[in-house]
């Protein structure tokens, strides 16, 4: 028996009645309840933000530029695991949709077992990608913060006529005294210095 915690709501995006019916029949409603079936031309971003599905299943014959742009938009603004069912087996198409944000691309006949495997693979790939993005963002932030601290250190060293090592100690003490992050203290120092420059 599926628990509530295991359930993942599904949004189907398709125009093909036959394919919609097939996808619906293959989904276990206890595990993957379908919250809505939406036309591929609909304003998906608003719908996703409002209904908050866990997984998006998109059915198309061949993903055209408009479909790829739609996927790219979803991935950037309201990221979700996206499974695409299509008939286009070309490597170029698969690369394009994957680059846009499709987590799993399925061509060919489907069974209940294959459907579950595809969805699980899409969710796993999506989760991995999100972790990588977070790590990349963290690295970027850390690098920017280091640059800010270095710049503030130079300002303090110039103002006090001391070494950068001493300036760093001063900044650390300020951060400890004010219970703030060193990067935040550095930003404040730079802001004040810019005010005086004006």
mmCIF file of C-alpha atoms in Angstrom:
data_model
loop_
_atom_site.group_PDB
_atom_site.id
_atom_site.type_symbol
_atom_site.label_atom_id
_atom_site.label_comp_id
_atom_site.label_asym_id
_atom_site.label_seq_id
_atom_site.Cartn_x
_atom_site.Cartn_y
_atom_site.Cartn_z
ATOM 1 C CA UNK A 1 0.000 0.000 0.000
ATOM 2 C CA UNK A 2 1.287 3.469 -0.941
ATOM 3 C CA UNK A 3 1.659 5.972 1.869
ATOM 4 C CA UNK A 4 0.755 9.639 1.546
ATOM 5 C CA UNK A 5 4.473 10.479 1.873
ATOM 6 C CA UNK A 6 5.209 8.384 -1.241
ATOM 7 C CA UNK A 7 2.569 10.075 -3.362
ATOM 8 C CA UNK A 8 3.685 12.480 -6.052
ATOM 9 C CA UNK A 9 1.058 14.512 -7.871
ATOM 10 C CA UNK A 10 1.226 14.561 -11.646
ATOM 11 C CA UNK A 11 0.351 17.181 -14.232
ATOM 12 C CA UNK A 12 -0.203 15.829 -17.746
ATOM 13 C CA UNK A 13 0.483 18.262 -20.583
ATOM 14 C CA UNK A 14 -0.742 16.899 -23.895
ATOM 15 C CA UNK A 15 -3.148 17.453 -26.790
ATOM 16 C CA UNK A 16 -3.426 13.831 -27.920
ATOM 17 C CA UNK A 17 -6.524 12.169 -26.387
ATOM 18 C CA UNK A 18 -5.286 8.637 -27.082
ATOM 19 C CA UNK A 19 -1.866 9.240 -25.514
ATOM 20 C CA UNK A 20 -3.459 11.005 -22.505
ATOM 21 C CA UNK A 21 -5.708 7.981 -21.968
ATOM 22 C CA UNK A 22 -2.746 5.597 -22.228
ATOM 23 C CA UNK A 23 -0.625 7.617 -19.762
ATOM 24 C CA UNK A 24 -3.581 7.832 -17.362
ATOM 25 C CA UNK A 25 -4.136 4.071 -17.476
ATOM 26 C CA UNK A 26 -0.473 3.342 -16.799
ATOM 27 C CA UNK A 27 -0.241 5.621 -13.766
ATOM 28 C CA UNK A 28 -1.047 4.152 -10.369
ATOM 29 C CA UNK A 29 -3.513 6.727 -8.936
ATOM 30 C CA UNK A 30 -2.454 5.835 -5.373
ATOM 31 C CA UNK A 31 1.195 6.582 -6.162
ATOM 32 C CA UNK A 32 0.868 9.197 -8.916
ATOM 33 C CA UNK A 33 -2.498 10.988 -8.671
ATOM 34 C CA UNK A 34 -3.181 13.133 -11.743
ATOM 35 C CA UNK A 35 -4.196 16.610 -10.558
ATOM 36 C CA UNK A 36 -4.929 17.959 -14.041
ATOM 37 C CA UNK A 37 -4.602 17.443 -17.777
ATOM 38 C CA UNK A 38 -3.600 20.637 -19.542
ATOM 39 C CA UNK A 39 -3.372 21.662 -23.180
ATOM 40 C CA UNK A 40 0.204 22.133 -24.371
ATOM 41 C CA UNK A 41 -0.687 25.669 -25.489
ATOM 42 C CA UNK A 42 -1.824 26.693 -21.967
ATOM 43 C CA UNK A 43 0.026 29.137 -19.703
ATOM 44 C CA UNK A 44 1.836 26.392 -17.843
ATOM 45 C CA UNK A 45 3.948 28.508 -15.527
ATOM 46 C CA UNK A 46 0.920 30.098 -13.834
ATOM 47 C CA UNK A 47 -0.800 26.733 -13.570
ATOM 48 C CA UNK A 48 2.270 25.041 -12.047
ATOM 49 C CA UNK A 49 2.759 27.819 -9.497
ATOM 50 C CA UNK A 50 -0.926 27.632 -8.551
ATOM 51 C CA UNK A 51 -1.448 23.840 -8.471
ATOM 52 C CA UNK A 52 2.111 22.854 -7.447
ATOM 53 C CA UNK A 53 2.431 19.417 -9.108
ATOM 54 C CA UNK A 54 5.367 17.200 -8.096
ATOM 55 C CA UNK A 55 5.979 15.833 -11.592
ATOM 56 C CA UNK A 56 5.144 17.042 -15.104
ATOM 57 C CA UNK A 57 4.473 14.580 -17.922
ATOM 58 C CA UNK A 58 4.531 16.097 -21.412
ATOM 59 C CA UNK A 59 3.315 14.241 -24.490
ATOM 60 C CA UNK A 60 4.250 15.417 -27.998
ATOM 61 C CA UNK A 61 4.888 13.887 -31.414
ATOM 62 C CA UNK A 62 8.086 15.889 -31.904
ATOM 63 C CA UNK A 63 9.222 18.609 -29.485
ATOM 64 C CA UNK A 64 9.369 21.806 -31.543
ATOM 65 C CA UNK A 65 11.104 25.077 -30.616
ATOM 66 C CA UNK A 66 8.002 26.339 -28.807
ATOM 67 C CA UNK A 67 7.806 23.189 -26.643
ATOM 68 C CA UNK A 68 11.529 23.347 -25.858
ATOM 69 C CA UNK A 69 11.184 27.041 -24.907
ATOM 70 C CA UNK A 70 8.234 26.136 -22.650
ATOM 71 C CA UNK A 71 10.308 23.450 -20.889
ATOM 72 C CA UNK A 72 13.204 25.883 -20.500
ATOM 73 C CA UNK A 73 10.851 28.456 -18.960
ATOM 74 C CA UNK A 74 9.450 25.914 -16.471
ATOM 75 C CA UNK A 75 12.957 24.752 -15.518
ATOM 76 C CA UNK A 76 14.097 28.297 -14.792
ATOM 77 C CA UNK A 77 10.998 29.650 -13.036
ATOM 78 C CA UNK A 78 9.275 26.688 -11.373
ATOM 79 C CA UNK A 79 11.592 23.660 -11.671
ATOM 80 C CA UNK A 80 10.004 20.199 -11.505
ATOM 81 C CA UNK A 81 10.975 16.733 -12.756
ATOM 82 C CA UNK A 82 9.775 16.648 -16.377
ATOM 83 C CA UNK A 83 9.154 13.465 -18.346
ATOM 84 C CA UNK A 84 8.594 13.830 -22.077
ATOM 85 C CA UNK A 85 6.909 11.160 -24.205
ATOM 86 C CA UNK A 86 7.568 11.577 -27.925
ATOM 87 C CA UNK A 87 8.210 9.729 -31.182
ATOM 88 C CA UNK A 88 11.339 11.631 -32.222
ATOM 89 C CA UNK A 89 14.424 9.467 -31.610
ATOM 90 C CA UNK A 90 17.015 11.852 -33.056
ATOM 91 C CA UNK A 91 20.021 12.499 -30.810
ATOM 92 C CA UNK A 92 19.840 16.226 -31.537
ATOM 93 C CA UNK A 93 16.243 16.389 -30.261
ATOM 94 C CA UNK A 94 17.105 14.442 -27.104
ATOM 95 C CA UNK A 95 20.067 16.768 -26.439
ATOM 96 C CA UNK A 96 17.919 19.871 -26.966
ATOM 97 C CA UNK A 97 15.116 18.804 -24.619
ATOM 98 C CA UNK A 98 17.550 17.554 -21.979
ATOM 99 C CA UNK A 99 19.452 20.838 -22.116
ATOM 100 C CA UNK A 100 16.143 22.699 -21.709
ATOM 101 C CA UNK A 101 15.290 20.751 -18.550
ATOM 102 C CA UNK A 102 13.633 17.436 -19.445
ATOM 103 C CA UNK A 103 14.670 14.886 -16.807
ATOM 104 C CA UNK A 104 13.641 11.797 -18.804
ATOM 105 C CA UNK A 105 12.778 11.381 -22.498
ATOM 106 C CA UNK A 106 10.796 8.300 -23.492
ATOM 107 C CA UNK A 107 10.223 6.912 -26.984
ATOM 108 C CA UNK A 108 8.374 3.699 -27.797
ATOM 109 C CA UNK A 109 5.739 1.561 -26.144
ATOM 110 C CA UNK A 110 4.996 1.919 -22.449
ATOM 111 C CA UNK A 111 4.026 -0.492 -19.703
ATOM 112 C CA UNK A 112 3.140 0.183 -16.054
ATOM 113 C CA UNK A 113 6.580 -1.044 -14.960
ATOM 114 C CA UNK A 114 8.387 1.081 -17.559
ATOM 115 C CA UNK A 115 6.303 4.128 -16.631
ATOM 116 C CA UNK A 116 7.288 3.808 -12.946
ATOM 117 C CA UNK A 117 10.969 3.313 -13.865
ATOM 118 C CA UNK A 118 10.951 6.361 -16.163
ATOM 119 C CA UNK A 119 9.308 8.571 -13.520
ATOM 120 C CA UNK A 120 11.676 7.382 -10.775
ATOM 121 C CA UNK A 121 14.685 8.003 -13.039
ATOM 122 C CA UNK A 122 13.378 11.496 -13.859
ATOM 123 C CA UNK A 123 12.883 12.356 -10.172
ATOM 124 C CA UNK A 124 16.368 11.041 -9.287
ATOM 125 C CA UNK A 125 18.030 12.933 -12.147
ATOM 126 C CA UNK A 126 16.144 16.119 -11.275
ATOM 127 C CA UNK A 127 17.178 15.865 -7.596
ATOM 128 C CA UNK A 128 20.827 15.344 -8.559
ATOM 129 C CA UNK A 129 20.716 18.332 -10.891
ATOM 130 C CA UNK A 130 19.172 20.553 -8.200
ATOM 131 C CA UNK A 131 21.937 19.554 -5.746
ATOM 132 C CA UNK A 132 24.572 20.429 -8.375
ATOM 133 C CA UNK A 133 22.909 23.801 -8.985
ATOM 134 C CA UNK A 134 22.859 24.553 -5.248
ATOM 135 C CA UNK A 135 26.535 23.623 -4.912
ATOM 136 C CA UNK A 136 27.397 25.795 -7.897
ATOM 137 C CA UNK A 137 25.440 28.709 -6.412
ATOM 138 C CA UNK A 138 27.171 28.193 -3.059
ATOM 139 C CA UNK A 139 30.605 28.202 -4.738
ATOM 140 C CA UNK A 140 29.688 31.338 -6.677
ATOM 141 C CA UNK A 141 28.473 33.063 -3.495
ATOM 142 C CA UNK A 142 31.603 32.015 -1.595
ATOM 143 C CA UNK A 143 33.825 33.375 -4.373
ATOM 144 C CA UNK A 144 31.920 36.682 -4.456
ATOM 145 C CA UNK A 145 32.076 36.944 -0.663
ATOM 146 C CA UNK A 146 35.835 36.328 -0.695
ATOM 147 C CA UNK A 147 36.270 39.146 -3.206
ATOM 148 C CA UNK A 148 34.118 41.444 -1.032
ATOM 149 C CA UNK A 149 36.156 40.577 2.092
ATOM 150 C CA UNK A 150 39.428 41.192 0.218
ATOM 151 C CA UNK A 151 38.207 44.584 -0.981
ATOM 152 C CA UNK A 152 37.027 45.597 2.502
ATOM 153 C CA UNK A 153 40.332 44.433 3.964
ATOM 154 C CA UNK A 154 42.215 46.758 1.597
ATOM 155 C CA UNK A 155 39.968 49.688 2.609
ATOM 156 C CA UNK A 156 40.484 49.061 6.347
ATOM 157 C CA UNK A 157 44.251 48.624 5.857
ATOM 158 C CA UNK A 158 44.461 51.942 3.959
ATOM 159 C CA UNK A 159 42.339 53.832 6.483
ATOM 160 C CA UNK A 160 44.266 52.541 9.486
ATOM 161 C CA UNK A 161 47.681 52.526 7.833
ATOM 162 C CA UNK A 162 48.142 48.902 8.799
ATOM 163 C CA UNK A 163 48.721 45.543 7.120
ATOM 164 C CA UNK A 164 45.919 43.560 5.514
ATOM 165 C CA UNK A 165 46.447 40.820 8.105
ATOM 166 C CA UNK A 166 45.751 43.345 10.884
ATOM 167 C CA UNK A 167 42.802 44.753 8.936
ATOM 168 C CA UNK A 168 41.385 41.227 8.713
ATOM 169 C CA UNK A 169 41.666 40.830 12.505
ATOM 170 C CA UNK A 170 39.810 44.129 12.979
ATOM 171 C CA UNK A 171 37.043 42.973 10.657
ATOM 172 C CA UNK A 172 36.741 39.618 12.408
ATOM 173 C CA UNK A 173 36.443 41.344 15.782
ATOM 174 C CA UNK A 174 33.735 43.636 14.374
ATOM 175 C CA UNK A 175 31.866 40.601 13.057
ATOM 176 C CA UNK A 176 32.094 38.831 16.420
ATOM 177 C CA UNK A 177 31.103 41.923 18.414
ATOM 178 C CA UNK A 178 28.115 42.621 16.176
ATOM 179 C CA UNK A 179 27.257 38.928 15.726
ATOM 180 C CA UNK A 180 27.320 39.280 11.980
ATOM 181 C CA UNK A 181 28.911 37.339 9.170
ATOM 182 C CA UNK A 182 32.316 38.583 8.038
ATOM 183 C CA UNK A 183 30.964 39.007 4.490
ATOM 184 C CA UNK A 184 28.175 41.277 5.800
ATOM 185 C CA UNK A 185 30.686 43.424 7.720
ATOM 186 C CA UNK A 186 32.781 43.631 4.542
ATOM 187 C CA UNK A 187 29.751 44.844 2.551
ATOM 188 C CA UNK A 188 29.055 47.526 5.175
ATOM 189 C CA UNK A 189 32.681 48.731 5.069
ATOM 190 C CA UNK A 190 32.559 48.982 1.271
ATOM 191 C CA UNK A 191 29.200 50.838 1.374
ATOM 192 C CA UNK A 192 30.522 53.387 3.902
ATOM 193 C CA UNK A 193 33.724 53.873 1.886
ATOM 194 C CA UNK A 194 31.661 54.519 -1.258
ATOM 195 C CA UNK A 195 29.541 57.121 0.574
ATOM 196 C CA UNK A 196 32.668 59.011 1.648
ATOM 197 C CA UNK A 197 34.070 58.857 -1.872
ATOM 198 C CA UNK A 198 31.026 60.751 -3.123
#
